[in-house]
C-alpha atoms as a PDB file:
ATOM      1  CA  MET A   1     158.167 149.616  55.916  1.00  0.00           C
ATOM      2  CA  PRO A   2     157.669 148.563  52.265  1.00  0.00           C
ATOM      3  CA  THR A   3     155.069 145.869  51.689  1.00  0.00           C
ATOM      4  CA  THR A   4     155.467 142.901  49.376  1.00  0.00           C
ATOM      5  CA  ARG A   5     153.632 142.934  46.106  1.00  0.00           C
ATOM      6  CA  ALA A   6     150.653 140.652  45.845  1.00  0.00           C
ATOM      7  CA  LEU A   7     150.512 138.468  42.737  1.00  0.00           C
ATOM      8  CA  THR A   8     146.783 137.796  42.853  1.00  0.00           C
ATOM      9  CA  GLY A   9     145.287 138.582  39.473  1.00  0.00           C
ATOM     10  CA  THR A  10     148.577 139.439  37.832  1.00  0.00           C
ATOM     11  CA  VAL A  11     149.417 137.886  34.461  1.00  0.00           C
ATOM     12  CA  VAL A  12     152.774 136.216  33.748  1.00  0.00           C
ATOM     13  CA  ALA A  13     154.106 134.856  30.471  1.00  0.00           C
ATOM     14  CA  LEU A  14     156.570 131.996  30.978  1.00  0.00           C
ATOM     15  CA  THR A  15     158.665 130.102  28.461  1.00  0.00           C
ATOM     16  CA  GLY A  16     160.169 126.638  28.950  1.00  0.00           C
ATOM     17  CA  ALA A  17     157.115 125.771  31.022  1.00  0.00           C
ATOM     18  CA  THR A  18     156.807 122.013  30.422  1.00  0.00           C
ATOM     19  CA  ALA A  19     159.565 120.746  32.762  1.00  0.00           C
ATOM     20  CA  GLY A  20     161.882 121.535  35.583  1.00  0.00           C
ATOM     21  CA  ILE A  21     162.204 125.172  36.676  1.00  0.00           C
ATOM     22  CA  GLY A  22     159.480 126.438  34.352  1.00  0.00           C
ATOM     23  CA  ARG A  23     156.890 123.919  35.462  1.00  0.00           C
ATOM     24  CA  GLU A  24     157.512 124.524  39.139  1.00  0.00           C
ATOM     25  CA  THR A  25     157.423 128.281  38.610  1.00  0.00           C
ATOM     26  CA  ALA A  26     154.023 127.986  36.930  1.00  0.00           C
ATOM     27  CA  ARG A  27     152.713 125.966  39.893  1.00  0.00           C
ATOM     28  CA  LEU A  28     154.001 128.458  42.457  1.00  0.00           C
ATOM     29  CA  LEU A  29     152.632 131.421  40.530  1.00  0.00           C
ATOM     30  CA  VAL A  30     149.143 129.954  40.287  1.00  0.00           C
ATOM     31  CA  ALA A  31     149.287 128.994  43.959  1.00  0.00           C
ATOM     32  CA  ASP A  32     149.939 132.713  44.649  1.00  0.00           C
ATOM     33  CA  GLY A  33     146.911 133.752  42.622  1.00  0.00           C
ATOM     34  CA  ALA A  34     148.636 134.672  39.374  1.00  0.00           C
ATOM     35  CA  ARG A  35     147.458 133.725  35.880  1.00  0.00           C
ATOM     36  CA  VAL A  36     149.990 132.204  33.551  1.00  0.00           C
ATOM     37  CA  ALA A  37     150.501 132.027  29.801  1.00  0.00           C
ATOM     38  CA  LEU A  38     152.736 128.988  29.332  1.00  0.00           C
ATOM     39  CA  GLY A  39     154.982 128.428  26.369  1.00  0.00           C
ATOM     40  CA  GLY A  40     156.662 125.114  25.519  1.00  0.00           C
ATOM     41  CA  ARG A  41     157.613 122.714  22.768  1.00  0.00           C
ATOM     42  CA  ARG A  42     156.050 119.513  24.141  1.00  0.00           C
ATOM     43  CA  VAL A  43     152.340 119.754  23.531  1.00  0.00           C
ATOM     44  CA  GLU A  44     151.258 116.796  25.644  1.00  0.00           C
ATOM     45  CA  ARG A  45     153.118 118.102  28.672  1.00  0.00           C
ATOM     46  CA  LEU A  46     151.805 121.619  28.072  1.00  0.00           C
ATOM     47  CA  ASP A  47     148.216 120.361  27.929  1.00  0.00           C
ATOM     48  CA  ALA A  48     148.723 118.307  31.085  1.00  0.00           C
ATOM     49  CA  LEU A  49     150.081 121.313  32.987  1.00  0.00           C
ATOM     50  CA  VAL A  50     147.180 123.536  31.888  1.00  0.00           C
ATOM     51  CA  ALA A  51     144.757 120.799  32.976  1.00  0.00           C
ATOM     52  CA  GLU A  52     146.490 120.564  36.358  1.00  0.00           C
ATOM     53  CA  LEU A  53     146.493 124.313  36.944  1.00  0.00           C
ATOM     54  CA  GLY A  54     142.990 124.902  35.532  1.00  0.00           C
ATOM     55  CA  ALA A  55     141.871 126.748  32.418  1.00  0.00           C
ATOM     56  CA  ASP A  56     140.849 129.783  34.531  1.00  0.00           C
ATOM     57  CA  HIS A  57     144.425 130.160  35.636  1.00  0.00           C
ATOM     58  CA  ALA A  58     146.541 128.971  32.724  1.00  0.00           C
ATOM     59  CA  VAL A  59     146.674 128.950  28.939  1.00  0.00           C
ATOM     60  CA  GLY A  60     149.194 126.964  26.934  1.00  0.00           C
ATOM     61  CA  VAL A  61     150.885 127.968  23.690  1.00  0.00           C
ATOM     62  CA  PRO A  62     152.992 125.403  21.795  1.00  0.00           C
ATOM     63  CA  MET A  63     156.028 127.380  20.625  1.00  0.00           C
ATOM     64  CA  ASP A  64     159.695 127.553  19.783  1.00  0.00           C
ATOM     65  CA  VAL A  65     161.418 130.538  21.405  1.00  0.00           C
ATOM     66  CA  ARG A  66     163.799 130.771  18.453  1.00  0.00           C
ATOM     67  CA  VAL A  67     160.887 132.064  16.324  1.00  0.00           C
ATOM     68  CA  PRO A  68     159.950 135.681  17.058  1.00  0.00           C
ATOM     69  CA  ALA A  69     156.360 135.175  15.955  1.00  0.00           C
ATOM     70  CA  ASP A  70     155.927 132.338  18.495  1.00  0.00           C
ATOM     71  CA  ASN A  71     156.942 134.607  21.303  1.00  0.00           C
ATOM     72  CA  ALA A  72     154.444 137.206  20.055  1.00  0.00           C
ATOM     73  CA  ARG A  73     151.729 134.499  20.088  1.00  0.00           C
ATOM     74  CA  LEU A  74     152.481 133.715  23.718  1.00  0.00           C
ATOM     75  CA  VAL A  75     152.049 137.398  24.686  1.00  0.00           C
ATOM     76  CA  ALA A  76     148.908 137.658  22.570  1.00  0.00           C
ATOM     77  CA  ALA A  77     147.426 134.621  24.320  1.00  0.00           C
ATOM     78  CA  ALA A  78     147.876 136.250  27.718  1.00  0.00           C
ATOM     79  CA  ILE A  79     146.311 139.510  26.572  1.00  0.00           C
ATOM     80  CA  ASP A  80     143.470 137.819  24.704  1.00  0.00           C
ATOM     81  CA  ARG A  81     142.554 135.731  27.793  1.00  0.00           C
ATOM     82  CA  TRP A  82     143.103 138.250  30.591  1.00  0.00           C
ATOM     83  CA  GLY A  83     143.522 141.679  28.951  1.00  0.00           C
ATOM     84  CA  ARG A  84     146.984 142.443  30.364  1.00  0.00           C
ATOM     85  CA  LEU A  85     150.546 141.342  30.910  1.00  0.00           C
ATOM     86  CA  ASP A  86     152.441 142.150  34.124  1.00  0.00           C
ATOM     87  CA  SER A  87     155.523 139.979  33.989  1.00  0.00           C
ATOM     88  CA  VAL A  88     157.569 137.801  31.665  1.00  0.00           C
ATOM     89  CA  VAL A  89     159.874 134.943  32.681  1.00  0.00           C
ATOM     90  CA  ALA A  90     162.303 134.040  29.923  1.00  0.00           C
ATOM     91  CA  ASN A  91     163.205 130.578  31.128  1.00  0.00           C
ATOM     92  CA  ALA A  92     163.583 128.324  28.064  1.00  0.00           C
ATOM     93  CA  GLY A  93     167.095 126.968  27.678  1.00  0.00           C
ATOM     94  CA  ILE A  94     169.225 124.094  26.476  1.00  0.00           C
ATOM     95  CA  GLY A  95     172.416 122.725  28.043  1.00  0.00           C
ATOM     96  CA  MET A  96     175.254 120.805  26.409  1.00  0.00           C
ATOM     97  CA  TYR A  97     178.419 119.778  28.218  1.00  0.00           C
ATOM     98  CA  GLY A  98     181.780 118.539  26.982  1.00  0.00           C
ATOM     99  CA  GLY A  99     184.566 120.025  24.904  1.00  0.00           C
ATOM    100  CA  ILE A 100     183.993 122.547  22.170  1.00  0.00           C
ATOM    101  CA  LEU A 101     184.352 119.884  19.529  1.00  0.00           C
ATOM    102  CA  ASP A 102     181.990 117.335  21.133  1.00  0.00           C
ATOM    103  CA  HIS A 103     178.676 118.381  19.536  1.00  0.00           C
ATOM    104  CA  SER A 104     177.557 119.001  16.024  1.00  0.00           C
ATOM    105  CA  ASP A 105     177.354 122.446  14.435  1.00  0.00           C
ATOM    106  CA  GLU A 106     173.562 122.073  14.234  1.00  0.00           C
ATOM    107  CA  ASP A 107     173.203 121.165  17.925  1.00  0.00           C
ATOM    108  CA  LEU A 108     175.365 124.055  19.062  1.00  0.00           C
ATOM    109  CA  ALA A 109     173.448 126.485  16.830  1.00  0.00           C
ATOM    110  CA  THR A 110     170.190 125.290  18.335  1.00  0.00           C
ATOM    111  CA  MET A 111     171.524 125.903  21.842  1.00  0.00           C
ATOM    112  CA  MET A 112     172.878 129.338  20.967  1.00  0.00           C
ATOM    113  CA  ASP A 113     169.636 130.385  19.279  1.00  0.00           C
ATOM    114  CA  THR A 114     167.469 129.006  22.078  1.00  0.00           C
ATOM    115  CA  ASN A 115     169.400 130.415  25.009  1.00  0.00           C
ATOM    116  CA  TYR A 116     170.266 133.830  23.709  1.00  0.00           C
ATOM    117  CA  ALA A 117     168.117 134.709  20.696  1.00  0.00           C
ATOM    118  CA  GLY A 118     165.104 133.108  22.371  1.00  0.00           C
ATOM    119  CA  THR A 119     165.563 135.435  25.339  1.00  0.00           C
ATOM    120  CA  VAL A 120     165.841 138.500  23.111  1.00  0.00           C
ATOM    121  CA  TRP A 121     162.691 137.586  21.159  1.00  0.00           C
ATOM    122  CA  MET A 122     160.674 136.960  24.353  1.00  0.00           C
ATOM    123  CA  VAL A 123     161.664 140.294  25.873  1.00  0.00           C
ATOM    124  CA  ARG A 124     160.899 142.137  22.657  1.00  0.00           C
ATOM    125  CA  ALA A 125     157.533 140.479  22.330  1.00  0.00           C
ATOM    126  CA  ALA A 126     156.530 141.292  25.937  1.00  0.00           C
ATOM    127  CA  LEU A 127     157.857 144.794  26.268  1.00  0.00           C
ATOM    128  CA  PRO A 128     155.121 146.756  24.480  1.00  0.00           C
ATOM    129  CA  ALA A 129     152.470 145.193  26.706  1.00  0.00           C
ATOM    130  CA  LEU A 130     154.533 145.783  29.866  1.00  0.00           C
ATOM    131  CA  LEU A 131     155.064 149.441  28.944  1.00  0.00           C
ATOM    132  CA  ALA A 132     151.375 149.902  28.148  1.00  0.00           C
ATOM    133  CA  GLY A 133     150.617 148.724  31.677  1.00  0.00           C
ATOM    134  CA  ASN A 134     152.924 151.335  33.212  1.00  0.00           C
ATOM    135  CA  GLY A 135     155.654 148.869  34.113  1.00  0.00           C
ATOM    136  CA  GLY A 136     156.292 145.295  35.021  1.00  0.00           C
ATOM    137  CA  ASP A 137     158.921 142.611  35.449  1.00  0.00           C
ATOM    138  CA  VAL A 138     161.329 140.936  33.101  1.00  0.00           C
ATOM    139  CA  VAL A 139     162.919 137.870  34.658  1.00  0.00           C
ATOM    140  CA  ILE A 140     165.702 136.117  32.754  1.00  0.00           C
ATOM    141  CA  VAL A 141     166.728 132.659  33.931  1.00  0.00           C
ATOM    142  CA  SER A 142     170.456 132.294  33.216  1.00  0.00           C
ATOM    143  CA  SER A 143     173.166 130.426  35.149  1.00  0.00           C
ATOM    144  CA  VAL A 144     176.188 130.942  37.334  1.00  0.00           C
ATOM    145  CA  ALA A 145     178.077 129.798  34.198  1.00  0.00           C
ATOM    146  CA  GLY A 146     177.348 133.254  32.895  1.00  0.00           C
ATOM    147  CA  PHE A 147     180.035 134.584  35.260  1.00  0.00           C
ATOM    148  CA  ARG A 148     182.571 131.784  35.162  1.00  0.00           C
ATOM    149  CA  GLY A 149     182.155 128.908  32.756  1.00  0.00           C
ATOM    150  CA  GLY A 150     183.646 125.542  33.511  1.00  0.00           C
ATOM    151  CA  ALA A 151     186.067 123.649  31.250  1.00  0.00           C
ATOM    152  CA  ASP A 152     183.274 121.402  30.012  1.00  0.00           C
ATOM    153  CA  GLU A 153     180.739 124.052  29.011  1.00  0.00           C
ATOM    154  CA  ALA A 154     182.407 126.719  26.869  1.00  0.00           C
ATOM    155  CA  VAL A 155     179.626 127.274  24.310  1.00  0.00           C
ATOM    156  CA  TYR A 156     176.857 126.941  26.895  1.00  0.00           C
ATOM    157  CA  ALA A 157     178.664 129.412  29.197  1.00  0.00           C
ATOM    158  CA  GLY A 158     178.985 131.786  26.281  1.00  0.00           C
ATOM    159  CA  THR A 159     175.215 131.880  25.839  1.00  0.00           C
ATOM    160  CA  LYS A 160     174.825 132.554  29.575  1.00  0.00           C
ATOM    161  CA  HIS A 161     177.390 135.355  29.480  1.00  0.00           C
ATOM    162  CA  ALA A 162     175.284 136.810  26.652  1.00  0.00           C
ATOM    163  CA  GLN A 163     172.194 136.726  28.864  1.00  0.00           C
ATOM    164  CA  VAL A 164     174.096 138.432  31.659  1.00  0.00           C
ATOM    165  CA  GLY A 165     175.164 141.251  29.385  1.00  0.00           C
ATOM    166  CA  LEU A 166     171.663 141.549  27.931  1.00  0.00           C
ATOM    167  CA  ALA A 167     170.038 141.737  31.373  1.00  0.00           C
ATOM    168  CA  GLY A 168     172.411 144.371  32.689  1.00  0.00           C
ATOM    169  CA  ALA A 169     171.925 146.626  29.693  1.00  0.00           C
ATOM    170  CA  LEU A 170     168.154 146.151  29.788  1.00  0.00           C
ATOM    171  CA  ASP A 171     168.106 147.110  33.435  1.00  0.00           C
ATOM    172  CA  ARG A 172     169.866 150.395  32.604  1.00  0.00           C
ATOM    173  CA  GLU A 173     167.577 150.947  29.603  1.00  0.00           C
ATOM    174  CA  LEU A 174     164.213 150.162  31.184  1.00  0.00           C
ATOM    175  CA  ARG A 175     164.405 151.055  34.857  1.00  0.00           C
ATOM    176  CA  GLU A 176     163.209 154.619  34.390  1.00  0.00           C
ATOM    177  CA  GLN A 177     160.204 153.279  32.456  1.00  0.00           C
ATOM    178  CA  GLY A 178     159.089 151.193  35.421  1.00  0.00           C
ATOM    179  CA  ILE A 179     160.421 147.861  34.172  1.00  0.00           C
ATOM    180  CA  ARG A 180     162.397 145.768  36.630  1.00  0.00           C
ATOM    181  CA  VAL A 181     164.905 143.362  35.099  1.00  0.00           C
ATOM    182  CA  THR A 182     166.046 140.454  37.243  1.00  0.00           C
ATOM    183  CA  LEU A 183     168.660 137.878  36.295  1.00  0.00           C
ATOM    184  CA  ILE A 184     168.263 134.546  38.104  1.00  0.00           C
ATOM    185  CA  CYS A 185     171.480 132.527  37.990  1.00  0.00           C
ATOM    186  CA  PRO A 186     171.315 129.056  39.539  1.00  0.00           C
ATOM    187  CA  ALA A 187     174.110 126.577  39.863  1.00  0.00           C
ATOM    188  CA  GLY A 188     173.494 122.971  38.859  1.00  0.00           C
ATOM    189  CA  THR A 189     169.852 122.049  39.275  1.00  0.00           C
ATOM    190  CA  ALA A 190     168.392 118.519  39.434  1.00  0.00           C
ATOM    191  CA  THR A 191     166.217 118.478  36.325  1.00  0.00           C
ATOM    192  CA  GLU A 192     166.265 116.662  32.975  1.00  0.00           C
ATOM    193  CA  PHE A 193     168.182 119.613  31.581  1.00  0.00           C
ATOM    194  CA  ALA A 194     171.099 118.434  29.412  1.00  0.00           C
ATOM    195  CA  VAL A 195     170.410 114.732  30.069  1.00  0.00           C
ATOM    196  CA  GLY A 196     171.947 112.949  27.076  1.00  0.00           C
ATOM    197  CA  ALA A 197     174.029 116.043  26.243  1.00  0.00           C
ATOM    198  CA  GLY A 198     176.737 115.674  28.862  1.00  0.00           C
ATOM    199  CA  ARG A 199     174.602 114.779  31.877  1.00  0.00           C
ATOM    200  CA  ILE A 200     173.153 111.443  32.812  1.00  0.00           C
ATOM    201  CA  GLU A 201     169.729 110.673  34.201  1.00  0.00           C
ATOM    202  CA  ASP A 202     169.615 110.198  37.992  1.00  0.00           C
ATOM    203  CA  ASP A 203     173.211 111.377  38.371  1.00  0.00           C
ATOM    204  CA  PRO A 204     174.141 110.617  42.038  1.00  0.00           C
ATOM    205  CA  GLU A 205     175.801 114.030  42.246  1.00  0.00           C
ATOM    206  CA  SER A 206     172.446 115.699  41.644  1.00  0.00           C
ATOM    207  CA  ALA A 207     171.391 114.915  45.220  1.00  0.00           C
ATOM    208  CA  GLU A 208     173.620 117.860  46.236  1.00  0.00           C
ATOM    209  CA  TRP A 209     172.244 120.245  43.594  1.00  0.00           C
ATOM    210  CA  LEU A 210     169.462 122.802  43.745  1.00  0.00           C
ATOM    211  CA  THR A 211     165.952 121.587  43.075  1.00  0.00           C
ATOM    212  CA  PRO A 212     163.574 123.132  40.507  1.00  0.00           C
ATOM    213  CA  GLU A 213     161.449 124.301  43.427  1.00  0.00           C
ATOM    214  CA  ASP A 214     164.427 126.184  44.867  1.00  0.00           C
ATOM    215  CA  VAL A 215     164.889 128.199  41.696  1.00  0.00           C
ATOM    216  CA  ALA A 216     161.162 128.672  41.145  1.00  0.00           C
ATOM    217  CA  SER A 217     160.834 130.101  44.649  1.00  0.00           C
ATOM    218  CA  ALA A 218     163.559 132.686  43.802  1.00  0.00           C
ATOM    219  CA  ILE A 219     161.724 133.702  40.666  1.00  0.00           C
ATOM    220  CA  VAL A 220     158.493 134.167  42.506  1.00  0.00           C
ATOM    221  CA  ALA A 221     160.211 136.000  45.330  1.00  0.00           C
ATOM    222  CA  THR A 222     161.543 138.597  42.893  1.00  0.00           C
ATOM    223  CA  LEU A 223     158.031 139.237  41.654  1.00  0.00           C
ATOM    224  CA  HIS A 224     156.825 139.729  45.219  1.00  0.00           C
ATOM    225  CA  GLN A 225     159.339 142.531  45.864  1.00  0.00           C
ATOM    226  CA  PRO A 226     157.907 145.959  46.588  1.00  0.00           C
ATOM    227  CA  ARG A 227     157.752 148.025  43.427  1.00  0.00           C
ATOM    228  CA  ALA A 228     160.146 150.541  44.895  1.00  0.00           C
ATOM    229  CA  MET A 229     163.039 148.049  44.826  1.00  0.00           C
ATOM    230  CA  ARG A 230     164.595 145.575  42.460  1.00  0.00           C
ATOM    231  CA  THR A 231     167.046 142.714  42.470  1.00  0.00           C
ATOM    232  CA  ALA A 232     169.336 142.946  39.445  1.00  0.00           C
ATOM    233  CA  ILE A 233     171.228 139.649  39.884  1.00  0.00           C
ATOM    234  CA  TRP A 234     170.467 136.647  42.053  1.00  0.00           C
ATOM    235  CA  THR A 235     172.967 133.795  42.090  1.00  0.00           C
ATOM    236  CA  LEU A 236     171.902 130.570  43.765  1.00  0.00           C
ATOM    237  CA  TRP A 237     173.798 127.528  45.068  1.00  0.00           C
ATOM    238  CA  SER A 238     172.665 124.704  47.306  1.00  0.00           C
ATOM    239  CA  MET A 239     174.463 124.289  50.608  1.00  0.00           C
ATOM    240  CA  GLY A 240     176.156 121.273  49.125  1.00  0.00           C
ATOM    241  CA  GLN A 241     177.609 123.112  46.141  1.00  0.00           C
ATOM    242  CA  GLY A 242     180.799 125.056  46.064  1.00  0.00           C
ATOM    243  CA  SER A 243     180.799 128.497  44.455  1.00  0.00           C
END
């Protein structure tokens, strides 16, 4: 019977770490014995999370995933501190809801660059270190909108479709080199994601949604899989959500 993979001592780079799914993933990883290089835009939150997790277990890098050099700095921070990189979780993302004319060109460009280009730059930055370590994990946090976008999320869904296509092709490209590529696709999750951009804070409907801990547990579970197997796509809904 295959055994699960222990995460103790492994090193994970994680973007979008200062809130929601990213923050809960960092907490679960450290609880499982992993070390985490955390990327995020909000410096105060990043510093607070590193302080919570402990400097022996976490390092924070203020960054913008839209900038290739920032992604490279996150990987370099992991290697400088712990001498290796085993996994990368490309989690940073922006959501905007409404019709296709409801947001400015600048705001939509920011979302497109963050959600798709930011994923590409993170994978490209991490891959040399993963290959040097004889394999590893690439986890891309996308959305069920990547398979069927709703009427109020056309541009957002387009960025998620792009991540789905990227992950599938990467899986076919990298599997034989020992790299597992996993696409995590949650339905609506009760975070501050898209608040003020089509969602409202403390939306009563969010009581039926997934929690950040739900999605974080799925991310960590994929990393625990035996190395002889992989999960290519994992879609998640709460029991209260229709699919």
